[in-house]
Short mmCIF file of C-alpha atoms in Angstrom, two decimals:
data_model
loop_
_atom_site.label_atom_id
_atom_site.label_comp_id
_atom_site.label_asym_id
_atom_site.label_seq_id
_atom_site.Cartn_x
_atom_site.Cartn_y
_atom_site.Cartn_z
CA UNK R 1 7.50 -3.11 14.34
CA UNK R 2 5.12 -4.90 11.07
CA UNK R 3 1.80 -6.04 12.11
CA UNK R 4 0.38 -9.72 11.14
CA UNK R 5 -0.32 -8.89 7.67
CA UNK R 6 -3.30 -9.62 4.72
CA UNK R 7 -2.96 -7.56 1.46
CA UNK R 8 -3.89 -7.81 -2.50
CA UNK R 9 -1.93 -5.77 -4.24
CA UNK R 10 0.42 -4.43 -1.64
CA UNK R 11 4.72 -4.49 -2.41
CA UNK R 12 5.41 -4.13 0.73
CA UNK R 13 6.20 -7.05 2.44
CA UNK R 14 7.89 -8.99 -1.27
CA UNK R 15 6.37 -12.27 -0.93
CA UNK R 16 3.94 -13.29 -3.25
CA UNK R 17 1.70 -16.40 -4.10
CA UNK R 18 -0.45 -16.08 -7.01
CA UNK R 19 -3.78 -16.95 -5.91
CA UNK R 20 -4.76 -19.05 -8.54
CA UNK R 21 -1.60 -21.53 -8.13
CA UNK R 22 -2.15 -21.51 -4.90
CA UNK R 23 -5.07 -23.00 -4.44
CA UNK R 24 -5.47 -25.35 -6.91
CA UNK R 25 -1.78 -26.79 -6.95
CA UNK R 26 -1.80 -30.26 -5.89
CA UNK R 27 1.80 -30.28 -4.86
CA UNK R 28 1.37 -27.08 -2.52
CA UNK R 29 -1.70 -28.68 -1.19
CA UNK R 30 -1.02 -32.80 -0.27
CA UNK R 31 -1.06 -33.04 3.20
CA UNK R 32 1.45 -36.46 2.79
CA UNK R 33 3.76 -33.87 0.54
CA UNK R 34 3.62 -31.09 3.19
CA UNK R 35 4.28 -33.22 6.06
CA UNK R 36 7.39 -35.22 4.27
CA UNK R 37 8.22 -31.49 3.93
CA UNK R 38 8.26 -30.24 7.19
CA UNK R 39 10.19 -33.41 8.35
CA UNK R 40 12.98 -32.21 5.75
CA UNK R 41 12.49 -29.31 7.64
CA UNK R 42 13.33 -30.47 11.41
CA UNK R 43 17.12 -31.62 9.99
CA UNK R 44 17.62 -28.26 8.75
CA UNK R 45 16.38 -26.71 11.37
CA UNK R 46 18.56 -28.92 13.56
CA UNK R 47 21.72 -28.79 12.17
CA UNK R 48 21.51 -24.78 12.01
CA UNK R 49 21.20 -24.65 15.75
CA UNK R 50 23.96 -26.89 16.20
CA UNK R 51 26.26 -24.50 14.51
CA UNK R 52 25.20 -21.92 16.23
CA UNK R 53 26.30 -23.23 19.39
CA UNK R 54 29.13 -23.88 18.95
CA UNK R 55 30.33 -19.62 19.13
CA UNK R 56 29.49 -18.37 22.61
CA UNK R 57 26.34 -14.94 22.77
CA UNK R 58 28.79 -11.96 20.75
CA UNK R 59 26.32 -9.01 22.37
CA UNK R 60 28.63 -7.36 20.36
CA UNK R 61 26.66 -8.33 16.33
CA UNK R 62 23.30 -7.05 17.70
CA UNK R 63 24.86 -3.71 19.28
CA UNK R 64 22.41 -0.82 16.70
CA UNK R 65 24.58 1.30 15.06
CA UNK R 66 28.34 -0.69 16.02
CA UNK R 67 29.52 0.33 12.90
CA UNK R 68 28.35 3.34 12.13
CA UNK R 69 31.35 4.80 11.43
CA UNK R 70 31.94 3.06 9.03
CA UNK R 71 29.08 4.19 7.12
CA UNK R 72 26.68 0.59 8.58
CA UNK R 73 23.38 1.32 9.45
CA UNK R 74 21.65 -1.12 11.78
CA UNK R 75 24.08 -4.26 14.12
CA UNK R 76 25.51 -6.60 12.38
CA UNK R 77 23.68 -9.48 11.81
CA UNK R 78 20.47 -7.09 10.69
CA UNK R 79 23.23 -6.33 7.64
CA UNK R 80 24.49 -9.65 6.91
CA UNK R 81 20.34 -10.79 7.26
CA UNK R 82 19.62 -7.67 4.36
CA UNK R 83 22.16 -8.98 2.28
CA UNK R 84 21.82 -12.48 2.60
CA UNK R 85 17.85 -11.87 1.62
CA UNK R 86 19.23 -9.09 -1.22
CA UNK R 87 21.66 -12.36 -2.56
CA UNK R 88 18.82 -14.75 -2.22
CA UNK R 89 16.08 -12.58 -4.31
CA UNK R 90 18.45 -11.59 -7.49
CA UNK R 91 18.24 -15.76 -7.22
CA UNK R 92 14.45 -15.62 -6.92
CA UNK R 93 14.78 -17.03 -3.68
CA UNK R 94 11.49 -15.09 -2.52
CA UNK R 95 9.21 -16.13 -5.59
CA UNK R 96 8.67 -18.96 -3.37
CA UNK R 97 5.34 -19.58 -1.04
CA UNK R 98 7.38 -20.44 1.39
CA UNK R 99 9.57 -18.23 2.02
CA UNK R 100 9.64 -15.11 3.16
CA UNK R 101 12.62 -12.40 4.02
CA UNK R 102 12.90 -10.42 7.68
CA UNK R 103 13.67 -7.06 5.78
CA UNK R 104 11.04 -6.75 2.08
CA UNK R 105 11.88 -3.08 2.75
CA UNK R 106 15.04 -3.29 1.49
CA UNK R 107 14.38 -5.16 -1.97
CA UNK R 108 13.33 -3.85 -5.26
CA UNK R 109 10.35 -3.53 -6.38
CA UNK R 110 12.63 -5.71 -9.86
CA UNK R 111 13.02 -8.84 -7.69
CA UNK R 112 8.73 -8.90 -7.15
CA UNK R 113 7.19 -11.02 -8.63
CA UNK R 114 3.95 -9.31 -10.66
CA UNK R 115 1.15 -11.84 -9.14
CA UNK R 116 -1.57 -11.44 -6.50
CA UNK R 117 -0.37 -11.32 -3.20
CA UNK R 118 -1.28 -12.62 -0.03
CA UNK R 119 0.74 -12.74 2.63
CA UNK R 120 0.92 -13.96 5.91
CA UNK R 121 3.62 -12.87 7.83
CA UNK R 122 5.04 -13.69 11.18
CA UNK R 123 8.25 -13.21 11.32
CA UNK R 124 8.87 -9.81 13.65
CA UNK R 125 7.40 -12.74 16.45
CA UNK R 126 9.95 -15.40 15.37
CA UNK R 127 13.14 -12.72 15.39
CA UNK R 128 11.95 -11.51 18.56
CA UNK R 129 11.30 -15.15 19.99
CA UNK R 130 15.10 -15.89 18.87
CA UNK R 131 17.08 -13.08 20.41
CA UNK R 132 14.84 -13.20 23.52
CA UNK R 133 13.97 -16.68 24.35
CA UNK R 134 16.27 -19.19 22.18
CA UNK R 135 19.16 -17.87 21.88
CA UNK R 136 20.10 -17.13 25.07
CA UNK R 137 18.98 -20.29 25.81
CA UNK R 138 21.50 -21.73 22.99
CA UNK R 139 25.09 -21.08 23.69
CA UNK R 140 27.48 -19.93 25.93
CA UNK R 141 27.17 -16.59 27.06
CA UNK R 142 30.23 -14.21 26.85
CA UNK R 143 32.31 -13.28 23.97
CA UNK R 144 34.96 -15.51 21.26
CA UNK R 145 35.43 -13.06 18.78
CA UNK R 146 34.02 -15.29 16.13
CA UNK R 147 30.80 -12.21 15.45
CA UNK R 148 30.90 -12.50 11.32
CA UNK R 149 30.63 -16.28 11.82
CA UNK R 150 27.86 -16.17 14.13
CA UNK R 151 25.97 -13.43 12.52
CA UNK R 152 26.17 -15.53 9.56
CA UNK R 153 24.49 -19.18 11.52
CA UNK R 154 21.67 -16.48 12.98
CA UNK R 155 20.83 -15.93 9.88
CA UNK R 156 20.52 -19.56 9.29
CA UNK R 157 18.82 -19.86 11.97
CA UNK R 158 16.11 -17.42 11.13
CA UNK R 159 15.78 -18.32 7.58
CA UNK R 160 15.23 -22.60 8.14
CA UNK R 161 13.13 -21.76 10.89
CA UNK R 162 11.06 -18.32 8.68
CA UNK R 163 10.58 -21.34 6.43
CA UNK R 164 8.83 -23.99 8.64
CA UNK R 165 6.05 -21.17 10.37
CA UNK R 166 4.81 -20.09 7.02
CA UNK R 167 4.32 -23.54 5.36
CA UNK R 168 1.33 -23.08 7.64
CA UNK R 169 -0.39 -20.90 4.83
CA UNK R 170 0.19 -24.83 2.74
CA UNK R 171 -1.13 -26.62 5.87
CA UNK R 172 -4.56 -24.47 5.80
CA UNK R 173 -6.08 -24.67 2.83
CA UNK R 174 -5.16 -28.40 2.83
CA UNK R 175 -7.09 -28.87 6.06
CA UNK R 176 -9.38 -26.15 4.30
CA UNK R 177 -10.05 -28.38 1.56
CA UNK R 178 -10.03 -31.40 3.13
CA UNK R 179 -13.03 -29.76 4.98
CA UNK R 180 -14.41 -27.10 3.56
CA UNK R 181 -18.38 -27.28 5.63
CA UNK R 182 -16.97 -26.99 9.00
CA UNK R 183 -14.37 -24.69 8.39
CA UNK R 184 -16.65 -22.11 5.95
CA UNK R 185 -18.90 -22.04 9.43
CA UNK R 186 -16.06 -21.14 11.95
CA UNK R 187 -14.71 -18.44 8.54
CA UNK R 188 -17.83 -16.58 8.08
CA UNK R 189 -17.84 -16.68 12.05
CA UNK R 190 -14.40 -15.05 12.88
CA UNK R 191 -13.85 -17.46 14.99
CA UNK R 192 -10.30 -17.63 16.16
CA UNK R 193 -11.18 -20.16 18.92
CA UNK R 194 -12.92 -22.87 16.18
CA UNK R 195 -10.85 -22.64 13.18
CA UNK R 196 -7.76 -23.47 16.54
CA UNK R 197 -9.26 -26.39 17.59
CA UNK R 198 -10.61 -27.67 13.86
CA UNK R 199 -7.06 -27.13 12.56
CA UNK R 200 -5.13 -28.60 16.06
CA UNK R 201 -4.09 -32.20 16.36
CA UNK R 202 -2.56 -32.80 19.40
CA UNK R 203 -1.77 -36.49 18.99
CA UNK R 204 -0.05 -34.81 15.45
CA UNK R 205 1.83 -32.43 17.60
CA UNK R 206 3.27 -34.39 20.12
CA UNK R 207 4.33 -36.65 18.12
CA UNK R 208 6.34 -33.81 16.20
CA UNK R 209 8.27 -33.03 19.37
CA UNK R 210 9.44 -36.04 19.79
CA UNK R 211 10.95 -37.09 16.34
CA UNK R 212 12.60 -34.21 16.94
CA UNK R 213 13.87 -34.54 20.48
CA UNK R 214 14.83 -38.19 18.89
CA UNK R 215 17.17 -36.55 15.81
CA UNK R 216 18.51 -34.07 18.38
CA UNK R 217 19.97 -36.83 20.32
CA UNK R 218 21.08 -38.51 16.82
CA UNK R 219 22.72 -35.30 15.61
CA UNK R 220 24.26 -33.92 19.05
CA UNK R 221 26.38 -37.76 19.26
CA UNK R 222 27.76 -37.15 16.12
CA UNK R 223 28.71 -33.29 16.26
CA UNK R 224 31.24 -31.77 18.66
CA UNK R 225 29.74 -28.75 19.66
CA UNK R 226 26.06 -30.03 21.01
CA UNK R 227 23.13 -28.78 22.53
CA UNK R 228 20.63 -30.30 24.46
CA UNK R 229 17.92 -32.10 23.12
CA UNK R 230 15.09 -31.24 24.80
CA UNK R 231 15.92 -27.28 23.56
CA UNK R 232 15.02 -28.24 20.39
CA UNK R 233 11.56 -30.02 21.98
CA UNK R 234 10.84 -27.18 23.35
CA UNK R 235 11.55 -25.69 20.19
CA UNK R 236 9.09 -27.02 18.79
CA UNK R 237 7.09 -26.82 21.28
CA UNK R 238 6.91 -22.99 22.30
CA UNK R 239 7.67 -21.75 19.04
CA UNK R 240 7.70 -23.47 15.60
CA UNK R 241 3.97 -25.72 15.98
CA UNK R 242 2.35 -22.46 18.44
CA UNK R 243 3.16 -19.66 15.40
CA UNK R 244 2.20 -22.59 13.09
CA UNK R 245 -0.35 -22.44 13.98
CA UNK R 246 -1.17 -19.11 14.14
CA UNK R 247 -0.06 -18.66 10.25
CA UNK R 248 -2.72 -20.95 9.91
CA UNK R 249 -5.36 -19.62 12.02
CA UNK R 250 -4.28 -15.82 10.03
CA UNK R 251 -4.32 -17.48 6.59
CA UNK R 252 -8.02 -18.98 7.16
CA UNK R 253 -9.44 -15.94 9.11
CA UNK R 254 -9.25 -14.24 4.90
CA UNK R 255 -9.70 -17.22 3.19
CA UNK R 256 -13.20 -16.55 2.02
CA UNK R 257 -12.28 -12.96 0.82
#
C-alpha cells in the first residue's frame, strides 16, 4: 500500500504540479472559484453513486486473479481502473493538478509532465473506504451478472471522489494565502491540531452536508434506481470532508519546505 507522500522530483505518483504556477495562479487559488468547483463536483459524485446503485455488489469483479488464465493480472475492477487511467493519461488528464491516478506506476513517463512535483496522495485511503464501507451500503448484495458495467461505475465513483478530496490542496493554499501569519506559526511548529483548527469551518461543513442531502433527494426522485439520500450525507461527513481536510493539513505541513 502506498504511503502518504510529498516529493519534489520523484515521478512515482504520476500527478504533477508546477509549484510556481500552483502558488501564484489566481484561478487555482481563488476560494470562491474553488467552492464553485466543489459544488459542481457534488452533482457528478451523486450521479456516479446513483449509476453504481443500479447493480448488485457483484463480488466476482473484486476477486484477485479471476482472469489469470486469460493473462489478466489483478481483479476485473483493477484492470478497468488501470486501463481507464492509461487512456485518460494519453489525453493529458493527469497533467491537471486536481487529478491523481490510483495506479501511477502503470503510467509511462512519457505521459507525465516534466515539472516539479508536490504530491499529497490519499487515494489508498479512499480505495479502502469505498470498498470496505461505502459500497456495501450503496448496493444490494448478491450478483446480477453485470460485471463489466459495475466495474466501470466503480471506476467512475473512485475518480470522482478522488478529485474532490485532492482539491484540498487548492483549499489549503488559498487559506494559507489569506492568513499567512497564523498558518506559518503552526507550520513551523509542525502542529497538526492547530492547522486542523485553523482550516476547519464547522458551519460551512454542515452546509455542505445538508446541500448534498437535498441534492440527493432531488436526484433520486427522478432516478429509476434509488439510494438513501442520508447515505450521501454520511459519505461526505465520514469520508470526503475528513479526507479533504487531511489533504489540507499534509499540504500545509510541507508548505514552507
